[in-house]
CSV table of C-alpha atoms and ligand atoms in Angstrom, one decimal:
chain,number,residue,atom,x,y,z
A,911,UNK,CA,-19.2,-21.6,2.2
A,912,UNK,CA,-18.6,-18.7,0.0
A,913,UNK,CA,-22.2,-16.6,-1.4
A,914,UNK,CA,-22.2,-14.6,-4.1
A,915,UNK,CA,-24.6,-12.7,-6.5
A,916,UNK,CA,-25.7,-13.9,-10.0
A,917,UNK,CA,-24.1,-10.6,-11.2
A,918,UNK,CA,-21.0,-11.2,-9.7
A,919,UNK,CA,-21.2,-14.5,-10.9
A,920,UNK,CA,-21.8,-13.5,-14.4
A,921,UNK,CA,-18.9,-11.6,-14.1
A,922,UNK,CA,-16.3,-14.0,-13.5
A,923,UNK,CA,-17.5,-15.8,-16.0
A,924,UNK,CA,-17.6,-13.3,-18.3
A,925,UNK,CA,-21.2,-14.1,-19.2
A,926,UNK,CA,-24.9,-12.0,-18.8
A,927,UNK,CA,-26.6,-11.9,-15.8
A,928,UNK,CA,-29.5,-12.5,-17.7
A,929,UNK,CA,-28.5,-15.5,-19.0
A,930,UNK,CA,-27.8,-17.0,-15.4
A,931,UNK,CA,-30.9,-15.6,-13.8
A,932,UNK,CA,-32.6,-17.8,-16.9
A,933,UNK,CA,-30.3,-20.8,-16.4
A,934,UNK,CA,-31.2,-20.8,-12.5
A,935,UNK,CA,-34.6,-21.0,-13.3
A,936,UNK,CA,-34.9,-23.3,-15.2
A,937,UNK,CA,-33.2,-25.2,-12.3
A,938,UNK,CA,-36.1,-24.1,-10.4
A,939,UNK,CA,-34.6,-20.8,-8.8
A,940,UNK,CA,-36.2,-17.5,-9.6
A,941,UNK,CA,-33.9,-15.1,-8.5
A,942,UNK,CA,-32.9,-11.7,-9.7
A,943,UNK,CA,-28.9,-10.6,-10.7
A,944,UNK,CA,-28.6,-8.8,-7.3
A,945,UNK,CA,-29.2,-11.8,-5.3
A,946,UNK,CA,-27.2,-14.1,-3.5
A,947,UNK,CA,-26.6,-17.9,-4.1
A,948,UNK,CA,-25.1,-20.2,-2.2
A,949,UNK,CA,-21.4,-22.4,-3.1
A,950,UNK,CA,-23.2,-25.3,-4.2
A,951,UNK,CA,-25.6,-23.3,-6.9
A,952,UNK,CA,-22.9,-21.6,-8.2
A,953,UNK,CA,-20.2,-24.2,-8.9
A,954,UNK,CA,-23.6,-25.7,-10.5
A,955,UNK,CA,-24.0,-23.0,-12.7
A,956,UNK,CA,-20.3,-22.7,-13.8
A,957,UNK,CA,-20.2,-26.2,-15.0
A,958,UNK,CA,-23.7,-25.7,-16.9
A,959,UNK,CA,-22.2,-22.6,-18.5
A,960,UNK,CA,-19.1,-25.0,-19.2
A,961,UNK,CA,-16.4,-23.1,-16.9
A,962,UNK,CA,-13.8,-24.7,-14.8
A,963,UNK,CA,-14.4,-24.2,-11.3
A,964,UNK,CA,-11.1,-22.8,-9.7
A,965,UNK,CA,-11.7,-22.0,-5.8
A,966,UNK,CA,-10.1,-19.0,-4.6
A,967,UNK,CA,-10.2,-19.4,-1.0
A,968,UNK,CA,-10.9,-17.0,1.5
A,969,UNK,CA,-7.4,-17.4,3.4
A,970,UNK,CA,-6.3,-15.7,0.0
A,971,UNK,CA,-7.8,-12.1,0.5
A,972,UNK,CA,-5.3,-13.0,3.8
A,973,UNK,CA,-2.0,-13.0,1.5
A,974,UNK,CA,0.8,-11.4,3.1
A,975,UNK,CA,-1.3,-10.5,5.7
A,976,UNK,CA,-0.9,-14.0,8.0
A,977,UNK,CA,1.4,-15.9,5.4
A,978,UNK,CA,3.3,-19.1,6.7
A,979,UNK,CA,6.0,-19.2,8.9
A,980,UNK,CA,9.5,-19.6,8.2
A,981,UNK,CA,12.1,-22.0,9.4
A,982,UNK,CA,14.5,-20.8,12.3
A,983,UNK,CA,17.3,-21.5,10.1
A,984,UNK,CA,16.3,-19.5,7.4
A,985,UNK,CA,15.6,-16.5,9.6
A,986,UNK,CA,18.6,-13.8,9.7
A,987,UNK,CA,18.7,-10.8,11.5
A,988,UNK,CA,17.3,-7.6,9.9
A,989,UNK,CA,17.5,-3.8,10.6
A,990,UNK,CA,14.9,-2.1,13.1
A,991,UNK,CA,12.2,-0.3,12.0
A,992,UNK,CA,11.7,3.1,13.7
A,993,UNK,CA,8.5,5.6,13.6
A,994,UNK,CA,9.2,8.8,15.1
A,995,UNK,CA,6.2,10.6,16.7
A,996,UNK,CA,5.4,13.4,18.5
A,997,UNK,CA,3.7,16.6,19.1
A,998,UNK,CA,3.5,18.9,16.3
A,999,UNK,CA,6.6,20.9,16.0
A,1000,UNK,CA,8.5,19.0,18.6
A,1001,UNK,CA,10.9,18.4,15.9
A,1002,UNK,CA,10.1,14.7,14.7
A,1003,UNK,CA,11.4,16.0,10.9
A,1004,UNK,CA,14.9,17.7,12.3
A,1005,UNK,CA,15.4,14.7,13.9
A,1006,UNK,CA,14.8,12.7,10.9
A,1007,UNK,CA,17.2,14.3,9.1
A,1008,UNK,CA,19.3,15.1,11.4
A,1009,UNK,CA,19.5,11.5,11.4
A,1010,UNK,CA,19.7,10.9,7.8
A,1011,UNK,CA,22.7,13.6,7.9
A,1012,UNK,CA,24.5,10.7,9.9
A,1013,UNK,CA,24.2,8.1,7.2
A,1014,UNK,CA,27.1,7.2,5.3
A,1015,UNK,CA,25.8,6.4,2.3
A,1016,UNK,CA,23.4,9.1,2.1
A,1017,UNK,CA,26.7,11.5,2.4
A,1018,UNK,CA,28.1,9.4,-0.3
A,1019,UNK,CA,25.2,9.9,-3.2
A,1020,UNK,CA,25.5,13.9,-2.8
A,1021,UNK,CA,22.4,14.1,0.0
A,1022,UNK,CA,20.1,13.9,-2.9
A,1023,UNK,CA,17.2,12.6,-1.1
A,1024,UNK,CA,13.8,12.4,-2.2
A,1025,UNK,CA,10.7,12.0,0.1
A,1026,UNK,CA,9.6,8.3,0.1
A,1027,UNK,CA,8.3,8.3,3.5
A,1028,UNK,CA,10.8,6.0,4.5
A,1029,UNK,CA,14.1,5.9,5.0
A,1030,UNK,CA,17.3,3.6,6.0
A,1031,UNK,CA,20.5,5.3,7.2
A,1032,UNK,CA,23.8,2.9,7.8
A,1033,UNK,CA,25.5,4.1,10.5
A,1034,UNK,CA,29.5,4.2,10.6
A,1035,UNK,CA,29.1,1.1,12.5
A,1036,UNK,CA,27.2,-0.7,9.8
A,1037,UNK,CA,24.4,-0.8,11.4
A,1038,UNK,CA,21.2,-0.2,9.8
A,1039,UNK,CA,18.5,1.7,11.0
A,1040,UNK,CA,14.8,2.3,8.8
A,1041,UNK,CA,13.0,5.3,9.9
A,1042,UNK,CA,9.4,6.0,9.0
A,1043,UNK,CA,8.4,9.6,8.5
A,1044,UNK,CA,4.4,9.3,9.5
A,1045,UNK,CA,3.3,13.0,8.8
A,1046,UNK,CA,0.5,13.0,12.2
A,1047,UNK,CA,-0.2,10.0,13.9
A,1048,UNK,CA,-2.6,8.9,11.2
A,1049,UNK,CA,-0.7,6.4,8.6
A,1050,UNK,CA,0.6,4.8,11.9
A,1051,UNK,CA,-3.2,4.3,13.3
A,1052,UNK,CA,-4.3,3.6,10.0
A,1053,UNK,CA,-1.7,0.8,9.8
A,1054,UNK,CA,-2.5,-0.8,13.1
A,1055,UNK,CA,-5.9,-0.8,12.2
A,1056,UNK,CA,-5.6,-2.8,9.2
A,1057,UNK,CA,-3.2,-5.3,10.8
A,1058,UNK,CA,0.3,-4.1,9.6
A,1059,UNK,CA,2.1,-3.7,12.6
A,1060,UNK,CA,5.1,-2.9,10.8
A,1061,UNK,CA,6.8,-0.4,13.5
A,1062,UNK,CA,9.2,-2.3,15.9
A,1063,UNK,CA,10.3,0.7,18.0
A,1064,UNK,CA,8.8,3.9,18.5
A,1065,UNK,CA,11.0,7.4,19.0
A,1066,UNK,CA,8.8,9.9,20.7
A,1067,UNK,CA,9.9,13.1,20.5
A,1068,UNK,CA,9.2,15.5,23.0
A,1069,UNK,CA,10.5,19.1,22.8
A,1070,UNK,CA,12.2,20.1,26.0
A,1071,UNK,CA,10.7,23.8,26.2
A,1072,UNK,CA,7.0,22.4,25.6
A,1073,UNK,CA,6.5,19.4,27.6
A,1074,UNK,CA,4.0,16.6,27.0
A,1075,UNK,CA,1.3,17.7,24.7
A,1076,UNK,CA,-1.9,16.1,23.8
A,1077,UNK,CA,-0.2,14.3,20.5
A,1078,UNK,CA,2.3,13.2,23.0
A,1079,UNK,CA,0.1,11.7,24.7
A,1080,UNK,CA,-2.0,10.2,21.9
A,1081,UNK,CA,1.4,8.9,20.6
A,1082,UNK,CA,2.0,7.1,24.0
A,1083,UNK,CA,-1.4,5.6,24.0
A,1084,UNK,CA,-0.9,4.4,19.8
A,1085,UNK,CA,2.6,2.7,21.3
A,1086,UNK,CA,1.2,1.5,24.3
A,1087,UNK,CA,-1.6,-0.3,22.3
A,1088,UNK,CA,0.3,-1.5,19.5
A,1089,UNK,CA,3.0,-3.6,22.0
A,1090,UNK,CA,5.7,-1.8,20.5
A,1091,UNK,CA,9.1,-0.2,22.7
A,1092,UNK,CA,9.2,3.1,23.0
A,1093,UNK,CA,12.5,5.0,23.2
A,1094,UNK,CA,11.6,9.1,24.8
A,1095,UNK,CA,14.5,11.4,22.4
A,1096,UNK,CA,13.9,14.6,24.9
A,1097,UNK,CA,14.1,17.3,21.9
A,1098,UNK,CA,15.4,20.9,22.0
A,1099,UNK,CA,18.1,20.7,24.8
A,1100,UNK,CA,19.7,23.7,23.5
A,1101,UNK,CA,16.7,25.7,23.9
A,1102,UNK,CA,17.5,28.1,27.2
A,1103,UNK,CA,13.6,27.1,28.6
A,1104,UNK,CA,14.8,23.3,28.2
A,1105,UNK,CA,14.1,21.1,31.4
A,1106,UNK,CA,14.2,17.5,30.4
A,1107,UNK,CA,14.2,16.4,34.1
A,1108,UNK,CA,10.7,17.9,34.0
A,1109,UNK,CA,9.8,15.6,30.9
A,1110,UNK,CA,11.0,12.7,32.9
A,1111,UNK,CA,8.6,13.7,35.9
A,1112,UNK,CA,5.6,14.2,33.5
A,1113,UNK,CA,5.7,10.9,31.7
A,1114,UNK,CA,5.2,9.2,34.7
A,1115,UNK,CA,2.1,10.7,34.9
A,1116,UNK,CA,1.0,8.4,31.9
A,1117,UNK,CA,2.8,5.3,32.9
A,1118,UNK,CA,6.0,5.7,30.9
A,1119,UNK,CA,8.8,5.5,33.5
A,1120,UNK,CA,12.0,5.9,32.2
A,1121,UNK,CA,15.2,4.7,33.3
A,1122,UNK,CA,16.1,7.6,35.7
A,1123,UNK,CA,13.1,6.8,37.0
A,1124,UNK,CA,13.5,3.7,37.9
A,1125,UNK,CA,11.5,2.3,35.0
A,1126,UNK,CA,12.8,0.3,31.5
A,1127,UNK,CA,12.2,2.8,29.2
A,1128,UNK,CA,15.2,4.4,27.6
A,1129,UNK,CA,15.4,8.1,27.2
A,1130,UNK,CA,17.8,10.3,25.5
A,1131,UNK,CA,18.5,14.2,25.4
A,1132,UNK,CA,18.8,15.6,21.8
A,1133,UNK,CA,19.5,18.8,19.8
A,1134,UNK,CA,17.8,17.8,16.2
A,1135,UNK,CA,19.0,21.3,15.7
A,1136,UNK,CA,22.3,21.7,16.9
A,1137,UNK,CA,22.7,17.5,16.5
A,1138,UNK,CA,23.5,16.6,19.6
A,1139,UNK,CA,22.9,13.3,21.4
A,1140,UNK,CA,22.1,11.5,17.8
A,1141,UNK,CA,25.1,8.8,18.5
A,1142,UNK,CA,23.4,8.2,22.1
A,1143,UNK,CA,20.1,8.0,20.3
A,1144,UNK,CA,21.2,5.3,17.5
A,1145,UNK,CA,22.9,3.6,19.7
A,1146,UNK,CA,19.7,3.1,22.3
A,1147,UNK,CA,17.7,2.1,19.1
A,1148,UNK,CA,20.0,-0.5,17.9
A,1149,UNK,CA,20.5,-2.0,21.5
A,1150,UNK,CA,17.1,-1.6,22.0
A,1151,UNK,CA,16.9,-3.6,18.1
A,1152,UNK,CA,18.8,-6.0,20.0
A,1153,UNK,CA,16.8,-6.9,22.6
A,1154,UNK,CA,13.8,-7.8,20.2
A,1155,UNK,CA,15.9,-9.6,18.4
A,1156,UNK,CA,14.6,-9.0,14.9
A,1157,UNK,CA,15.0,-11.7,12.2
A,1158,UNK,CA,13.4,-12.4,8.7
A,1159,UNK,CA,13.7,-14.6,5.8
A,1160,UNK,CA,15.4,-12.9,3.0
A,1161,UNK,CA,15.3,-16.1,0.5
A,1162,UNK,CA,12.0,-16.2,-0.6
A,1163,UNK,CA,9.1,-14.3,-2.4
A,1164,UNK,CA,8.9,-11.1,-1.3
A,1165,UNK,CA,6.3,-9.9,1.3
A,1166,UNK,CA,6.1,-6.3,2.7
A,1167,UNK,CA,3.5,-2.9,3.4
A,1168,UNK,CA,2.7,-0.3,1.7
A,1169,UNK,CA,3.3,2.8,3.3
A,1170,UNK,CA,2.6,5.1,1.2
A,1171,UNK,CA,1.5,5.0,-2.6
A,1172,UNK,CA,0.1,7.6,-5.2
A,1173,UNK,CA,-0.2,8.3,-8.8
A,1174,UNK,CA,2.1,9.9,-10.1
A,1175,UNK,CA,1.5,11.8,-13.6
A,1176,UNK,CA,5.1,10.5,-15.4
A,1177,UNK,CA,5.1,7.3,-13.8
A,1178,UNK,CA,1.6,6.2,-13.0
A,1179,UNK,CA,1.0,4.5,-9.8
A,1180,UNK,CA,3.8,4.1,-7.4
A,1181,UNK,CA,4.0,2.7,-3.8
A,1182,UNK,CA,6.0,2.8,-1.3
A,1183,UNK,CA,6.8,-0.5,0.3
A,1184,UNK,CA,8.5,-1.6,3.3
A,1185,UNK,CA,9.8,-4.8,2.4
A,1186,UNK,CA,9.1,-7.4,6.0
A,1187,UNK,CA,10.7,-10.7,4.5
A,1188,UNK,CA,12.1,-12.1,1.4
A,1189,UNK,CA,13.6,-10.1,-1.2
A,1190,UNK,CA,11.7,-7.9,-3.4
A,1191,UNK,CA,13.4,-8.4,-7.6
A,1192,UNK,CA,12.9,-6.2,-10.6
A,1193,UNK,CA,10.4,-8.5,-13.0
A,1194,UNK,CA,8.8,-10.0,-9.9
A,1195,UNK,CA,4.9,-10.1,-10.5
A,1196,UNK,CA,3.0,-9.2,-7.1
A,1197,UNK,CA,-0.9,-8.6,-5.3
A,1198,UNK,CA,-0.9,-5.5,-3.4
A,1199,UNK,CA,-4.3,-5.3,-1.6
A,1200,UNK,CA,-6.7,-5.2,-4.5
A,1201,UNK,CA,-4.2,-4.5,-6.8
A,1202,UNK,CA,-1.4,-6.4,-8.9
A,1203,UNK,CA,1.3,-6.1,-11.0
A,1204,UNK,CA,5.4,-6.5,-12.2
A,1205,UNK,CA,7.8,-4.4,-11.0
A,1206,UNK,CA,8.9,-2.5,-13.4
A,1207,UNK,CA,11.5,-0.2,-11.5
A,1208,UNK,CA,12.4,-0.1,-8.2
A,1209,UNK,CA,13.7,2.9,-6.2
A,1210,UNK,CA,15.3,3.5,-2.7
A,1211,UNK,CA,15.0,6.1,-0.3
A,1212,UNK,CA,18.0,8.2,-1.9
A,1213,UNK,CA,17.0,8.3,-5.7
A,1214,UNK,CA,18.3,5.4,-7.1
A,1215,UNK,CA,17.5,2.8,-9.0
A,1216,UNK,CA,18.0,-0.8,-7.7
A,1217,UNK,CA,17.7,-4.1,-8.9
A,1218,UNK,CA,16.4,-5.6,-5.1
A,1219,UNK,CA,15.1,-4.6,-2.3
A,1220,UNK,CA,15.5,-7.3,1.4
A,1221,UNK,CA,13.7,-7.4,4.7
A,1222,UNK,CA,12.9,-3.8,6.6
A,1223,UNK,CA,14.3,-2.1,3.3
A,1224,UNK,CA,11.6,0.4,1.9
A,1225,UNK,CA,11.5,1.1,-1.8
A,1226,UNK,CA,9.8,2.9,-4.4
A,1227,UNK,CA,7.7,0.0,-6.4
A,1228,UNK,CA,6.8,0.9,-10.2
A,1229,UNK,CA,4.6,-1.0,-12.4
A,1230,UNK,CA,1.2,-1.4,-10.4
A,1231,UNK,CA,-2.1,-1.6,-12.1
A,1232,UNK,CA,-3.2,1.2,-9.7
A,1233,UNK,CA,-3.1,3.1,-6.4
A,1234,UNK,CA,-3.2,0.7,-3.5
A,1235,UNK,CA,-3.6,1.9,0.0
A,1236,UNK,CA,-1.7,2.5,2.9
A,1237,UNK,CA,-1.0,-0.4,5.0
A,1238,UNK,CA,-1.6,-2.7,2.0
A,1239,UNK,CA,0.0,-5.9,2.0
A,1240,UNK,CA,2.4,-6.7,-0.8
A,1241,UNK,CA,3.3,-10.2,-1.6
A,1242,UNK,CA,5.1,-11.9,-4.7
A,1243,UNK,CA,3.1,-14.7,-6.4
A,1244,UNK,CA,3.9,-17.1,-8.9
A,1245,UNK,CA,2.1,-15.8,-12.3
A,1246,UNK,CA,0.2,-12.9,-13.3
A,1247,UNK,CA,-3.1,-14.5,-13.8
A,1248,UNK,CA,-2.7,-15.3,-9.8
A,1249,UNK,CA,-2.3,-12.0,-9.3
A,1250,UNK,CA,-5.2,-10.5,-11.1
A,1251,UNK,CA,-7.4,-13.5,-9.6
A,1252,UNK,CA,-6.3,-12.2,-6.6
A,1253,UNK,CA,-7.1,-8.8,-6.5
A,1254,UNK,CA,-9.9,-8.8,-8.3
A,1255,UNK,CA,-11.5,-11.4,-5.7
A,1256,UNK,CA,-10.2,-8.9,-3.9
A,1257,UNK,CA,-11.7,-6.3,-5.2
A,1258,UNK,CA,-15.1,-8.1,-5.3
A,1259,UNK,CA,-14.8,-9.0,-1.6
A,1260,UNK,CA,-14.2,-4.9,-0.8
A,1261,UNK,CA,-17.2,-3.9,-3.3
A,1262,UNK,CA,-19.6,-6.1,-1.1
A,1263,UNK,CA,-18.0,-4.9,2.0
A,1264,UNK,CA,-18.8,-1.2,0.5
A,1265,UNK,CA,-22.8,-2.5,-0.2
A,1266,UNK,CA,-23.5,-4.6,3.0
A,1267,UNK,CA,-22.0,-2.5,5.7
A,1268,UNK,CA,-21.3,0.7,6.3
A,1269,UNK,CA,-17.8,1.8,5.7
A,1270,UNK,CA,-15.1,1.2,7.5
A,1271,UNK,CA,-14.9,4.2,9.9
A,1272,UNK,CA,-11.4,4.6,10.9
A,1273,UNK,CA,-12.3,7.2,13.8
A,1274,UNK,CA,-14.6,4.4,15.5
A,1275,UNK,CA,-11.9,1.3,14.5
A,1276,UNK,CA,-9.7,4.2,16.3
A,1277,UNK,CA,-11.5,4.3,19.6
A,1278,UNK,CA,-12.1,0.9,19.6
A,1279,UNK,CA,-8.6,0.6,20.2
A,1280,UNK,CA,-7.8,2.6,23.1
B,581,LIG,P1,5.3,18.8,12.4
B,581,LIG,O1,5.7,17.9,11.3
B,581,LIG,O2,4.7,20.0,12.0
B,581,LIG,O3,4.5,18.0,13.4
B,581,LIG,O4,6.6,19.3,13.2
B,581,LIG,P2,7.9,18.4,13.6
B,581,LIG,O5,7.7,17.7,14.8
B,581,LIG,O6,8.3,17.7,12.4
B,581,LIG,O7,8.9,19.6,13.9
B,581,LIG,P3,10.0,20.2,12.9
B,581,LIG,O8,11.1,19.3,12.8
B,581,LIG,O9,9.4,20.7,11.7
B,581,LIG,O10,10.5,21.4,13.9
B,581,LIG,C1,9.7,22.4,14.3
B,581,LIG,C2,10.5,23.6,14.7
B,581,LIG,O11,11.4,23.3,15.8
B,581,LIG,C3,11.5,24.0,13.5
B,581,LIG,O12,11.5,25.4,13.5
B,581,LIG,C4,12.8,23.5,13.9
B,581,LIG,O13,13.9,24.2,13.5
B,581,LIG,C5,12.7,23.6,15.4
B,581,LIG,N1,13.6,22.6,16.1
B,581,LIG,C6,13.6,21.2,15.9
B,581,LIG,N2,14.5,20.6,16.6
B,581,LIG,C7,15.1,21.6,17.4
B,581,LIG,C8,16.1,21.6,18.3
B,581,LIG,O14,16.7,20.6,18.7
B,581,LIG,N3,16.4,22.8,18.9
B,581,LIG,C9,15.8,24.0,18.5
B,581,LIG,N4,16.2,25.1,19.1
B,581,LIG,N5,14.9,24.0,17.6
B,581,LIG,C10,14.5,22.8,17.0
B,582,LIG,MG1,7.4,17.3,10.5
């Protein structure tokens, strides 16, 4: 059962906190607007105050987060979803778009590309690949410890001429933790100091064996630069893809993560969302962590406006009440007084998070992990 203070109380009700704190005495309760009642006293007091009772419960605050499963036969396959991490200035960004430059589509709308965070590139196959840009390690840590394991396959780049450095190796230990594949894209082969053989030799060291050396892990040499090897590496992630065998419901309300969001001064709050299953419609009213709204607009990675967005697609969402954080769930709800109910329960639920304990510490959540 649920507790609550007499001022949140009051405020759901839209009533004075005085006026409860005098209604619960009367029933023989002297207590002040900061303190806590139990379930029982407060559906009491609603009904005295002549309010329906509605009961948000707690799996709620959960939305999107654990939802309910879908049936096999609704499941159909869906794109992988790559993070690319590394050392700094091992060339995680050249390789980005170095693999952007192979998208079809992208070559298509004139390479007018915005920064969204996230990206999906068709390949000439047909294949899709989404890429998320995590500038550090930080937005993929800060994901994992808020639940949103959205990352199906990490690329780890490692830059022939510099070896393993200690983001490499903080990378490895993120991956390792999380459960997710890791494919090793040995950078910077053109470099004359290159020796990716060495790189092979070195990972070992931290219990990543790759195939040359006799272990599972696939590795692939690559010029970001002079784009070499990026067929060889696409073609790794979508057999790799394969093997996990990645499906999702794209007929029902929409559920994904934010991975980034802001304000932005012409268009107010805006998130970016990886969609993770059903299919995500212009008009569609939502909860994004403490936060709702109705899309108003919705924008993919290369500029353009679209009407939908499906499973491992990320988009630009517009029409948010405000700035949500990263590794927010979204998910699609039937009506918009739902969705306010929702986030501001919670909302509620975070403030008395923020007053009874001391904040959430992602450095020692961080730890905890390794
Ligand atoms: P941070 O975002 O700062 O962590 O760096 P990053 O990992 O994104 O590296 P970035 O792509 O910015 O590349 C760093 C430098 O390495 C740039 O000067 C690139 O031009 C260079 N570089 C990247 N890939 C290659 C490559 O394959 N060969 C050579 N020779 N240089 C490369
Ligand atoms: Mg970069």
């Amino acid at each position: 059962p649920e507790a609550i203070t007499v001022q949140e109380l009051a405020n759901r009700m839209a009533e004075r906190g005085a006026d409860l704190v005098k209604a619960l005495f009367k029933m023989g309760m002297p207590v002040t607007v900061n303190q806590t009642i139990d379930q029982d006293t407060a559906e009491l007091l609603v009904t005295e105050f002549g309010h329906n009772i509605r009961r948000i419960a707690e799996s709620d605050i959960e939305i999107g987060v654990v939802g309910d499963a879908d049936a096999e036969a609704d499941l159909q396959p869906r794109p992988p979803v790559v993070t690319i991490m590394g050392h700094v200035d091992h060339g995680k960004t050249s390789l980005l778009d170095a693999l952007r430059g192979t998208d079809v589509v992208a070559g298509e709308a004139g390479g007018i590309t915005q920064h969204i965070g996230a990206y999906q590139v068709t390949l000439k196959s047909g294949d899709k690949i989404t890429l998320l840009d995590t500038p550090g390690h930080e937005a993929f840590t800060e994901m994992r410890a808020r639940g949103a394991n959205i990352t199906d396959i990490v690329v780890l780049v490692v830059a022939a001429d510099d070896g393993l450095m200690p983001q490499t190796i903080e990378a490895i230990n993120h991956t390792k933790a999380a459960g997710v594949p890791m494919i090793v894209a040995i950078n910077k082969i053109d470099k004359p100091g290159a020796n990716p053989q060495k790189i092979r030799e070195v990972l070992l060291q931290y219990d990543v064996q790759v195939e040359q050396m006799g272990g599972d892990v696939q590795d692939v040499e690559v010029s970001a630069l002079k784009k070499l090897g990026l067929d060889d590496l696409t073609d790794k992630i979508l057999l790799q893809a394969e093997l996990l065998e990645l499906k999702a419901n794209p007929e029902r309300p929409a559920e994904g993560t934010v991975v980034e969001a802001k304000l932005d001064k012409g268009r107010g709050p805006v998130a970016t969302v990886l969609v993770g299953r059903g299919t995500l419609r212009v008009g569609d009213i939502f909860v994004v962590g403490a936060e709702s709204g109705k899309v108003r607009a919705l924008i993919d990675d290369k500029g353009r406006q679209v009407k939908e967005a499906g499973p491992s697609v990320p988009v630009e969402v517009l029409g948010l009440s405000g700035v949500p954080g990263a590794g927010d769930p979204l998910s699609v709800v039937e009506s918009e007084a739902r969705a306010r109910e929702v986030a501001a329960y919670r909302q509620s639920v975070a403030q008395r998070k923020r007053t009874t304990q001391a904040p959430a510490n992602l450095e020692t959540m961080f730890s905890a992990l390794k």
